[in-house]
Coordinates of C-alpha atoms in Angstrom, one line a residue:
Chain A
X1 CA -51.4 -8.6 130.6
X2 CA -51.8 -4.8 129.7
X3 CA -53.1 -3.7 132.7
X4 CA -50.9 -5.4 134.7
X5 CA -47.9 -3.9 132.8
X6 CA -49.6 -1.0 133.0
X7 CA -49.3 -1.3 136.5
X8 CA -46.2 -2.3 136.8
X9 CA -45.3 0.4 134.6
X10 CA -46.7 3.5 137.0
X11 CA -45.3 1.6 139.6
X12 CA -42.1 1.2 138.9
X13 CA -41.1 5.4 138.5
X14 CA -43.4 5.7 142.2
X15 CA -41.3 3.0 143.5
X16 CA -37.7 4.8 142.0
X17 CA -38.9 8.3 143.2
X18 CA -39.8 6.6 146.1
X19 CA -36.1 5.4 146.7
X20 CA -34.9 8.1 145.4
X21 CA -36.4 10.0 147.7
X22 CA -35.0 7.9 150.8
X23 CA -31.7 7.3 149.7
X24 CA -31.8 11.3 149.4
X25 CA -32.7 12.0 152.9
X26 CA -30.4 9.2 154.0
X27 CA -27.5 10.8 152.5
X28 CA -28.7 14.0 153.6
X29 CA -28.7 13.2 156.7
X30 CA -25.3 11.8 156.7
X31 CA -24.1 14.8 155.5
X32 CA -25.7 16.8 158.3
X33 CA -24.3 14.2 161.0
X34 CA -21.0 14.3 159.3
X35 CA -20.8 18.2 159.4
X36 CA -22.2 18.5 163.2
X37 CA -20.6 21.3 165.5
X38 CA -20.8 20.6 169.1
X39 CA -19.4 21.4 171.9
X40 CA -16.9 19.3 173.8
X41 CA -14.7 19.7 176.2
X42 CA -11.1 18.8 175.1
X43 CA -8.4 17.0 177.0
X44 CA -5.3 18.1 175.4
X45 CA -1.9 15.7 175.5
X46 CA -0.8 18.3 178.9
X47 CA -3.9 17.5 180.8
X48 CA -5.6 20.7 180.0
X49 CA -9.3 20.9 179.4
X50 CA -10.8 23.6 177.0
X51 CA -14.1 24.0 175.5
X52 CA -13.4 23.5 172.2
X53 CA -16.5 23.8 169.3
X54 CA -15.5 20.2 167.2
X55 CA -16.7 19.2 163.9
X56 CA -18.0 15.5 163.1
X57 CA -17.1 13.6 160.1
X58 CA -17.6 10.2 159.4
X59 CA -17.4 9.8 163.1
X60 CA -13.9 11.6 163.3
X61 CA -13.9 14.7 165.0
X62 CA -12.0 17.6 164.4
X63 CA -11.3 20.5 167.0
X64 CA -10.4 23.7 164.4
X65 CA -8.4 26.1 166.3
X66 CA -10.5 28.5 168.0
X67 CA -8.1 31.3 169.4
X68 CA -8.5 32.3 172.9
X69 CA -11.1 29.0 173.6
X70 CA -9.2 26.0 172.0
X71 CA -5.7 25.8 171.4
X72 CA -4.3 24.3 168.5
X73 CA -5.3 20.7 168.8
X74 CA -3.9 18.1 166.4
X75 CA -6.9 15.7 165.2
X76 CA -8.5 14.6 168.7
X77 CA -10.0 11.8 168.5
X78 CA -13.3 10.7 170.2
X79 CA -11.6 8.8 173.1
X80 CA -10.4 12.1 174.3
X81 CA -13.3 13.9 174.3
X82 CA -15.8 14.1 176.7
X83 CA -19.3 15.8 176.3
X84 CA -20.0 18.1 178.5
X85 CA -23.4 20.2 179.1
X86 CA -22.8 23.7 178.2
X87 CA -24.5 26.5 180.0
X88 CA -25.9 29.3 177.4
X89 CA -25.8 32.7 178.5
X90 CA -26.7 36.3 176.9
X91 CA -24.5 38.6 177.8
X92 CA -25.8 42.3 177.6
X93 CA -24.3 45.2 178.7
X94 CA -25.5 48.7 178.6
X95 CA -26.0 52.1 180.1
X96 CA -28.3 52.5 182.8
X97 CA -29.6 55.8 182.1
X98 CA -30.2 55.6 178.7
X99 CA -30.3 51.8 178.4
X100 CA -27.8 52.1 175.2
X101 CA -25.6 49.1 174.4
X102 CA -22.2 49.1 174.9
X103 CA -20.1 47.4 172.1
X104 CA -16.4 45.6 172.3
X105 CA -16.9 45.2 175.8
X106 CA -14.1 42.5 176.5
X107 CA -15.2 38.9 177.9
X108 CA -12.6 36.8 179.6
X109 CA -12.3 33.5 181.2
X110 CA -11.1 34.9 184.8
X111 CA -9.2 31.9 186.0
X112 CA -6.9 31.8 182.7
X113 CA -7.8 34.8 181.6
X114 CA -8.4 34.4 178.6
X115 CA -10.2 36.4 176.1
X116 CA -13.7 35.1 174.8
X117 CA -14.8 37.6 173.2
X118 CA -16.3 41.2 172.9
X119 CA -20.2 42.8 172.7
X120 CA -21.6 43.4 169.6
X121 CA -23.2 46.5 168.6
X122 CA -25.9 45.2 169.9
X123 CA -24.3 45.5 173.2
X124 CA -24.8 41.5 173.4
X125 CA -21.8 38.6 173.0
X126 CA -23.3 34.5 173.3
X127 CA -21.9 32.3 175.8
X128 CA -21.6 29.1 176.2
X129 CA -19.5 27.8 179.0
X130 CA -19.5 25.0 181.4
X131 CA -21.4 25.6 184.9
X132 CA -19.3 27.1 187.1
X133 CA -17.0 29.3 185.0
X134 CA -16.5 32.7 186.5
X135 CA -16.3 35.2 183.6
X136 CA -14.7 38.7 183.8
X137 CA -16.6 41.6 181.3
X138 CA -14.5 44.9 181.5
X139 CA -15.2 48.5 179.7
X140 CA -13.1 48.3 177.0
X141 CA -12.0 51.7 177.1
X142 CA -10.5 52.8 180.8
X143 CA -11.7 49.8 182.2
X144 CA -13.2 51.6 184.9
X145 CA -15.7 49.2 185.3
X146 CA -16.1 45.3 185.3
X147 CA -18.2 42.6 186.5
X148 CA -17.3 38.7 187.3
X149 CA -19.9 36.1 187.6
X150 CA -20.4 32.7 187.4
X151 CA -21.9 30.7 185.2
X152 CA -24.9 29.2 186.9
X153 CA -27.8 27.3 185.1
X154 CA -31.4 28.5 186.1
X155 CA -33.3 26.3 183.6
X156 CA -33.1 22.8 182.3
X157 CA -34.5 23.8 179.4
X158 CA -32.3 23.6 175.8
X159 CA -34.0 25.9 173.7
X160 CA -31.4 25.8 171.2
X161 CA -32.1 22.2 170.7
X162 CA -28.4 21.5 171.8
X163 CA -27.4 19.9 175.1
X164 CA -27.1 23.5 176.3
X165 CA -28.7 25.0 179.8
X166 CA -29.7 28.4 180.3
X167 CA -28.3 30.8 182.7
X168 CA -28.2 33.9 184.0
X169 CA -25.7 36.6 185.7
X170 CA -25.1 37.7 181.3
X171 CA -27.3 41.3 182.6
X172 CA -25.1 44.2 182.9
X173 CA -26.0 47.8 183.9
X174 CA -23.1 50.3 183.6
X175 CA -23.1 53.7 184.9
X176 CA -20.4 54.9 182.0
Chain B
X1 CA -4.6 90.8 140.3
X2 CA -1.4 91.9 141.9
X3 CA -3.1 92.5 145.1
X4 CA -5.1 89.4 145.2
X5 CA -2.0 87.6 144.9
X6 CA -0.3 89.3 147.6
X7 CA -3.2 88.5 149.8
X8 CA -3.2 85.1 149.0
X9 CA 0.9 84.7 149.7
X10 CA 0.4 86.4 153.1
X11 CA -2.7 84.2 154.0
X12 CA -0.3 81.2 152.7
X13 CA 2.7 82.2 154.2
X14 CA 0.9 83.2 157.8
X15 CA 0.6 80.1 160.1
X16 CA -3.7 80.7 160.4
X17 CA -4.3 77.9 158.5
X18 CA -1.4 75.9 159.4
X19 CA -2.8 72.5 161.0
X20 CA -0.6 73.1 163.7
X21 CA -1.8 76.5 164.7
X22 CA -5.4 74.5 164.5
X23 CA -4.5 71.8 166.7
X24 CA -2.9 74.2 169.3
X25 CA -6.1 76.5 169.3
X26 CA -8.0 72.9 169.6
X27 CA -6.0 71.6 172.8
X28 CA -6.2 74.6 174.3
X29 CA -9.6 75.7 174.1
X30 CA -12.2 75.0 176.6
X31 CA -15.4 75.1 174.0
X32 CA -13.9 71.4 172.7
X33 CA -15.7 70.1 175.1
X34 CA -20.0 69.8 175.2
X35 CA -19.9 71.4 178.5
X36 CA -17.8 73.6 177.4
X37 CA -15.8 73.1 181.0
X38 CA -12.6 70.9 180.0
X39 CA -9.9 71.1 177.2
X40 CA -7.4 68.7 176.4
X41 CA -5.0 71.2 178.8
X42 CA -7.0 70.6 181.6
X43 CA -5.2 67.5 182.0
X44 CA -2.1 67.8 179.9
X45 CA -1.3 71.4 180.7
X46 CA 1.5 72.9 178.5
X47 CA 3.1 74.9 181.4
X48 CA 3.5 71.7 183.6
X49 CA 5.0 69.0 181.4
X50 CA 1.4 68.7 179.1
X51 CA 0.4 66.8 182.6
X52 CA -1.6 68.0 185.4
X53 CA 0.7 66.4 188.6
X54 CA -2.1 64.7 190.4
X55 CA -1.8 61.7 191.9
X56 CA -4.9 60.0 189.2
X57 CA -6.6 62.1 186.4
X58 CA -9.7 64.6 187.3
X59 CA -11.8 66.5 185.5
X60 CA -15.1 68.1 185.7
X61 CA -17.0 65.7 188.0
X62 CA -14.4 62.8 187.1
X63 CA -12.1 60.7 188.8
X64 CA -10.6 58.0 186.6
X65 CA -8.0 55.0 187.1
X66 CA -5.0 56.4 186.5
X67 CA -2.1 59.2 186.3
X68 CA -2.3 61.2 183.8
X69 CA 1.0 60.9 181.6
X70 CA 3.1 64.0 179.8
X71 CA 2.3 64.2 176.3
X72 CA 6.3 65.4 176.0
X73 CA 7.0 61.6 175.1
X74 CA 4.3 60.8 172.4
X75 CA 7.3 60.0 169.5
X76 CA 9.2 57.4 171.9
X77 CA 6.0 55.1 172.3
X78 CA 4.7 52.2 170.6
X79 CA 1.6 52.0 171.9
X80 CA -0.7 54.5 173.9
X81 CA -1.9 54.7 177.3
X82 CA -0.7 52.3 180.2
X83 CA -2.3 49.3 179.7
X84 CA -1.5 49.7 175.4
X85 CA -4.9 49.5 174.1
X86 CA -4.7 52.1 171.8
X87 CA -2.4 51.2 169.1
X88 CA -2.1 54.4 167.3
X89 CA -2.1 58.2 168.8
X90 CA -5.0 58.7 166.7
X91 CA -7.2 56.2 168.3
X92 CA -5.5 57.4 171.3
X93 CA -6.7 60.8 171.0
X94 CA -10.1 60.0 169.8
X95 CA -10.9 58.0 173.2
X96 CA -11.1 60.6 175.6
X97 CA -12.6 63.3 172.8
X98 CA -15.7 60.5 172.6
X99 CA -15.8 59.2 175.5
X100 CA -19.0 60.8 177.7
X101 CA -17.5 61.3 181.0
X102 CA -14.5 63.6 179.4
X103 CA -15.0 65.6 176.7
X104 CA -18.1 64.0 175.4
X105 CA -17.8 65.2 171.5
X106 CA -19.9 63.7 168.8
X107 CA -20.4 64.5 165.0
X108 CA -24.0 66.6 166.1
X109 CA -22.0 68.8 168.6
X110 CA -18.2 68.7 166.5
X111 CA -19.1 71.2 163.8
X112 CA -21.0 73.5 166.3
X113 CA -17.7 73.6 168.7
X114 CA -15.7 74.2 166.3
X115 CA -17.5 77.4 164.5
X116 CA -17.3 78.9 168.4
X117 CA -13.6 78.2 168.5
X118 CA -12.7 79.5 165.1
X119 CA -11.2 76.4 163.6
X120 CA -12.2 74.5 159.9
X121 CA -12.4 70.8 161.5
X122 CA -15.9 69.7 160.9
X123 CA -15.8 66.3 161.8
X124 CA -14.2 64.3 165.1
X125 CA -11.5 62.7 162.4
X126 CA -10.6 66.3 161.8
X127 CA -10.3 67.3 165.1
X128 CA -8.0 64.5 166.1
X129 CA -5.9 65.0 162.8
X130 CA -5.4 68.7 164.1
X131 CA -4.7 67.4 167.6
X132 CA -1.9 64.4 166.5
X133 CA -0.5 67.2 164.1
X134 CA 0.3 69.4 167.0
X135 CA 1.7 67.1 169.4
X136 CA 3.6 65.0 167.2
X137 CA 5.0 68.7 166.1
X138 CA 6.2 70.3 169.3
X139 CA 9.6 71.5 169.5
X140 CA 12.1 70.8 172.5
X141 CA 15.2 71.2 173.4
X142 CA 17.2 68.4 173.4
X143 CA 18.0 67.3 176.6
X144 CA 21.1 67.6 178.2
X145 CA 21.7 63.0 177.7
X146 CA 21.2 63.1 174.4
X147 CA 23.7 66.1 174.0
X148 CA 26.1 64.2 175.8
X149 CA 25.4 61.2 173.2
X150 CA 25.8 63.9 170.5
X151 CA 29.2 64.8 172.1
X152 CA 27.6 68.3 171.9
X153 CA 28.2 68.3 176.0
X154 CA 29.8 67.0 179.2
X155 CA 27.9 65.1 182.1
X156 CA 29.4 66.2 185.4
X157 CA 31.0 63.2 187.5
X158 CA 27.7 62.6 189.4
X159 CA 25.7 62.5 186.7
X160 CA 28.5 60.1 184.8
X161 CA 28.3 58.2 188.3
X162 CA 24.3 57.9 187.9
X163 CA 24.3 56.6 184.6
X164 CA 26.9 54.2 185.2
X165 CA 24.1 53.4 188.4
X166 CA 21.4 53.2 186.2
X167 CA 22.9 50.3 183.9
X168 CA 24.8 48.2 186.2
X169 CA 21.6 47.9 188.9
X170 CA 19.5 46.9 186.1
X171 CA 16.7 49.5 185.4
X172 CA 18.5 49.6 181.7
X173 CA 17.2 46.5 181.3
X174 CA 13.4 48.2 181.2
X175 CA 14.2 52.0 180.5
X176 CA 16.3 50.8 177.5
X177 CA 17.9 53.4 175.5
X178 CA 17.1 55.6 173.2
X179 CA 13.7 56.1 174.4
X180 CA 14.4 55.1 178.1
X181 CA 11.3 52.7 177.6
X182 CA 11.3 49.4 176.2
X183 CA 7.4 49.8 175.2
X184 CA 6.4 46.2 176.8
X185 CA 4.3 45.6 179.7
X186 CA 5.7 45.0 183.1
X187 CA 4.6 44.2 186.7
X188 CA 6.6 46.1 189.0
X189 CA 4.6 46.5 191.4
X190 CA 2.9 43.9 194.2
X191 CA -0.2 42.5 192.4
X192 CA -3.0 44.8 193.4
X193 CA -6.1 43.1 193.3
X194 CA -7.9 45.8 195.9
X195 CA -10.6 47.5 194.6
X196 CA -9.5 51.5 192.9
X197 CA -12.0 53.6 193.4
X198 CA -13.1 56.3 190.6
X199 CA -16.0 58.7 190.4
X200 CA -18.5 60.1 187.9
X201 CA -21.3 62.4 188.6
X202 CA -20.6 61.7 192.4
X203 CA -21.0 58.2 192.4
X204 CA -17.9 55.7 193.2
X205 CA -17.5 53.3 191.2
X206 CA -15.0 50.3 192.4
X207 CA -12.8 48.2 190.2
X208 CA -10.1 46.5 190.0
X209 CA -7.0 47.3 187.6
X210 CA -5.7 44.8 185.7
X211 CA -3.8 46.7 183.3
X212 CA -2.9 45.0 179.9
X213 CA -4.9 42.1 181.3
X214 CA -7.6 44.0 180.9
X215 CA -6.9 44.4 176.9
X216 CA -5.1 41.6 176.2
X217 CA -5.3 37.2 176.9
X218 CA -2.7 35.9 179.3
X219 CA -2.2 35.4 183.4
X220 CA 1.1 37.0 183.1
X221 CA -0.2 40.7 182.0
X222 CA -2.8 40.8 185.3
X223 CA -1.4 43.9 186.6
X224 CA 1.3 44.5 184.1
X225 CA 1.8 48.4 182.6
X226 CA 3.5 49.6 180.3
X227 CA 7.3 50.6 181.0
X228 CA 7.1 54.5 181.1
X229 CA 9.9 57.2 179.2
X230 CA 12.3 58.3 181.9
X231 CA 12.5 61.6 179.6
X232 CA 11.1 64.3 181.5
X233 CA 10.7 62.1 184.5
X234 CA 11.5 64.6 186.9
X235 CA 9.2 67.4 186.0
X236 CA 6.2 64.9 186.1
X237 CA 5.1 63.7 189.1
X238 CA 3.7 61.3 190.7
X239 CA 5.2 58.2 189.9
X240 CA 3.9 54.8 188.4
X241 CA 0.4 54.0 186.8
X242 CA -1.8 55.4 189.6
X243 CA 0.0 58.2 191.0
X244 CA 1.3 56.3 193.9
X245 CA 4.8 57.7 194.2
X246 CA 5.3 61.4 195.2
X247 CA 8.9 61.8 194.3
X248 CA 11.6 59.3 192.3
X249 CA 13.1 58.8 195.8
X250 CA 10.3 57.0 197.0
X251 CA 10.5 55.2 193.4
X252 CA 13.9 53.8 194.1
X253 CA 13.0 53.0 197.8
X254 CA 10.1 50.5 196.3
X255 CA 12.6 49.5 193.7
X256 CA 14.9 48.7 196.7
X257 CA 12.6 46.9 198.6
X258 CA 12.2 43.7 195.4
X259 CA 13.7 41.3 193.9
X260 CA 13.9 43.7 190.3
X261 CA 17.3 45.1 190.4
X262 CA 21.1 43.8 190.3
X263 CA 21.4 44.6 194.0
X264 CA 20.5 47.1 196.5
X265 CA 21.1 51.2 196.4
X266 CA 23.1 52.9 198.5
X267 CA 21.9 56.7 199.7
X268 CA 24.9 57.6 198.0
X269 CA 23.8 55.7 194.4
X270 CA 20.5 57.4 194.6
X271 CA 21.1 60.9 194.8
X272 CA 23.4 60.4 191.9
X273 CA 20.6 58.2 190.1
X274 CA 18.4 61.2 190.2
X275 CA 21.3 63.4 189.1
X276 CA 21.5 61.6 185.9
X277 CA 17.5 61.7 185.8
X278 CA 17.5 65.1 185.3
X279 CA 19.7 65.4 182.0
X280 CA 17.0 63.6 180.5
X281 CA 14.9 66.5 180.7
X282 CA 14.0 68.5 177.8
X283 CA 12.6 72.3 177.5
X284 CA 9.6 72.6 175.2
X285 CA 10.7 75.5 172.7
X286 CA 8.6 79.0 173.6
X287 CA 6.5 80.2 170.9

C-alpha cells in the first residue's frame, strides 16, 4: 500500500510538471501564432493591392499602417488577403573607389513611386517585394545618380525561414 | 589698465571678429576647399547676382544636374535647392561643403583650412554658421516693386501695364506676392524623362531628373521644381532648373506654347512683362 502511494505520490508532481509543461508550450505557442508578422498582399476596398506586413491574432489579422508601403487599412480580414511569395533582396550601395557605404540613399517603388525606404549606415536597406517590382534607388543628395531594377528571384531558397525568395539586382557601385 | 581697455573697445568695436566679416572671408576664399581650387564664389559669385550664369553648375572637374541659383533670394524661401530637400539653409549649406565632388571639407581638413584663411571656425558646424550669418545678412537695395508698394515710388505706365500682365495671365498664381514664389513644387515643363548628363573626374554619368520626386513619395512630383523668386530674375540667367532658357523671352514663348496661363501673350504684353521684371531687381549694398 506504501509503496504504491509512494508511487503514486512521485508520480503525481512528474505527471503535473509534465502537463504543466505542455500546456506551457501550448500556450506559448499560441502566443507566437497569435503575434505572427507576415507579409501579405492587401486588397484595399478601391482595388489597390499593397504589400502590407500584417499581424495575426486569434486568427484575425491586422494590417498596422505602414507609411509609404500600406495605406491605412481598417481591420482586413483574412478573405481579403492573399499570400503572396515575397522576394528578399539586400540592397547595398557604395562607392566604387573606396568601397564606402552610402547612407539615406532613397528606395522607391518606381511605378507609384513611392518611398520604401533609405540605406543605413551600413550603406544597406532590406527588401522584400513581390517578383517583378522595379525599384528606383537615387543619391539622396543631388541625385545625380540612380539605378532601377527589378525584382527577380535567383534562388528558391528561404533562408529566413519565411515564404521569402532570394534575389538579386540589390548591388550598387556608385562613382560619387 | 586704461590702455588695455581701449584695445579691447577697438578690437570690439572693429568688425574682425564679427561673424559676418568671418563668413564673407569664408565664401570668398579659395583655401575652403581641400584642393584648395573652388570657394563658395566660384559658383555664387558676388559681382554676378552670387550666381555664375551658366546654363548647369561647374566646378573644378564637375558638371552637376542643375542651374546654379542667386543666393540674393535666400530670406523668401521655404525650403532650399530645386527639388526642396534641404529644409533649412543650414543643411543647405553644409551639402555642398561635404559633399566630395565640390568642396570636399571634413572635420580632419576643417581646422587646417581655416588656420590658412585666418578665421576661428574649427569645426564644419562653425563654418556653415559663419556662412548662413553672412548671407542671411547682406544688404540690398530695395527694389524699385517693393518701393512702389511702399508708395516710396512710381512704376512707369509699361511697367504698371506688365504687372497688370503678370496677374491677369496667371503667373501670380505661382510667383505669388510678396516673395514672387509660392515655395511649392510645380511641373512646368514637358515631363523629361531623357537621360541628363553630368560629369566628375571626366566620366559621364547619365540620370534622369525627377525633381522632388526624387526626395519626396507621390507620381505627381516626378519632374516637379520648385517655383523660383522672380526677384532679381533678370540679372540671373539662364532660366528654369537646368539652365534651359537663355533669356525671359524664350521663358514666356514656352509659357505660351501650354496650357499654364489665362490665355496667350501678345509681343506687345511681353515686352511690358519683362518691363515690370526688372523693378524687381535689387542692388546688393557696396561695402
Amino acid at each position: 500500500m506504501n509503496s504504491k502511494t509512494q508511487a503514486q505520490q512521485t508520480e503525481q508532481p512528474m505527471r503535473f510538471l509534465s502537463n504543466f509543461f505542455i500546456y506551457f508550450l501550448s500556450v506559448f505557442a499560441t502566443i507566437a501564432s497569435a503575434q505572427t508578422m507576415q507579409e501579405f498582399y492587401v486588397k484595399t476596398s478601391c482595388g489597390e493591392t499593397k504589400i502590407c506586413t500584417a499581424q495575426i491574432e486569434n486568427n484575425q489579422i491586422f494590417c498596422p499602417a505602414i507609411k509609404g508601403i500600406c495605406p491605412n487599412i481598417p481591420d482586413c480580414k483574412k478573405s481579403h488577403l492573399e499570400e503572396v511569395p515575397l522576394v528578399y533582396t539586400q540592397i547595398n550601395v557604395t562607392i566604387t573607389k573606396n568601397n564606402s557605404p552610402v547612407k539615406d540613399v532613397n528606395i522607391f517603388e518606381n511605378s507609384t513611386n513611392t518611398l520604401i525606404g533609405k540605406t543605413r549606415e551600413d550603406g544597406k536597406f532590406d527588401l522584400y517585394a513581390k517578383e517583378g517590382t522595379v525599384i528606383r534607388i537615387v543619391e539622396p543628395k543631388y541625385g545625380l545618380q540612380s539605378k532601377i531594377f527589378t525584382v527577380k528571384r535567383t534562388s528558391d531558397k528561404a533562408p529566413l525561414g519565411k515564404k521569402m525568395l532570394v534575389g538579386d539586382g540589390g548591388q550598387v557601385g556608385w562613382t560619387l | 589698465m586704461d590702455s588695455v581697455a581701449l584695445f579691447l573697445f577697438f578690437l570690439y568695436s572693429s568688425n574682425l571678429f564679427s561673424s559676418s566679416s568671418s563668413g564673407e572671408t569664408l565664401f570668398l576664399s579659395p583655401m575652403l576647399s581641400s584642393d584648395k581650387k573652388i570657394s563658395c564664389a566660384t559658383c555664387h559669385d558676388p559681382k554676378n547676382y552670387f550666381q555664375d550664369g551658366k546654363k548647369i553648375a561647374e566646378a573644378r572637374n564637375v558638371k552637376l544636374l542643375r542651374n546654379t541659383p542667386t543666393l540674393l533670394n535666400l530670406k523668401r524661401y521655404s525650403t532650399f535647392s530645386w527639388d526642396g530637400r534641404n529644409v533649412d539653409l543650414k543643411s543647405q549649406i553644409l551639402n555642398p561643403l561635404l559633399s566630395h565632388v565640390e568642396h570636399n571639407l571634413n572635420e580632419n581638413n576643417i581646422k587646417k583650412i581655416s588656420n590658412l584663411i585666418n578665421s576661428d571656425a574649427n569645426t564644419i558646424e562653425q563654418v556653415a554658421n559663419y556662412l548662413e550669418d553672412y548671407l542671411i545678412n547682406l544688404n540690398f537695395n530695395k527694389s524699385k516693386f517693393e518701393k512702389f508698394k511702399l508708395n516710396e515710388t512710381k512704376l512707369s505706365r509699361k511697367e504698371l501695364r506688365g504687372y497688370k500682365n503678370f496677374i491677369e495671365l496667371g503667373c501670380s498664381r505661382c510667383h505669388t506676392e510678396p516673395n514672387f514664389t509660392d515655395n511649392i513644387f510645380h511641373k512646368t515643363l514637358s515631363m523629361n524623362l531623357k537621360l541628363v548628363r553630368s560629369e566628375v573626374d571626366g566620366k559621364k554619368i547619365y540620370t534622369p531628373d525627377l525633381g522632388r520626386g526624387n526626395v519626396v513619395d507621390g507620381v505627381e512630383y516626378i519632374g516637379a521644381f520648385r517655383t523660383p523668386s522672380l526677384f532679381n530674375v533678370m540679372k540671373t540667367p539662364p532660366y528654369m532648373h537646368d539652365g534651359r532658357f537663355k533669356t525671359i523671352n524664350n521663358v514666356l514663348d514656352h509659357y505660351n506654347s501650354t496650357r499654364l496661363l489665362a490665355r496667350k501673350i501678345t509681343k506687345k504684353e511681353k515686352t511690358e512683362i519683362i518691363s515690370f521684371l526688372f523693378t524687381l531687381t535689387e542692388e546688393v549694398e557696396a561695402e
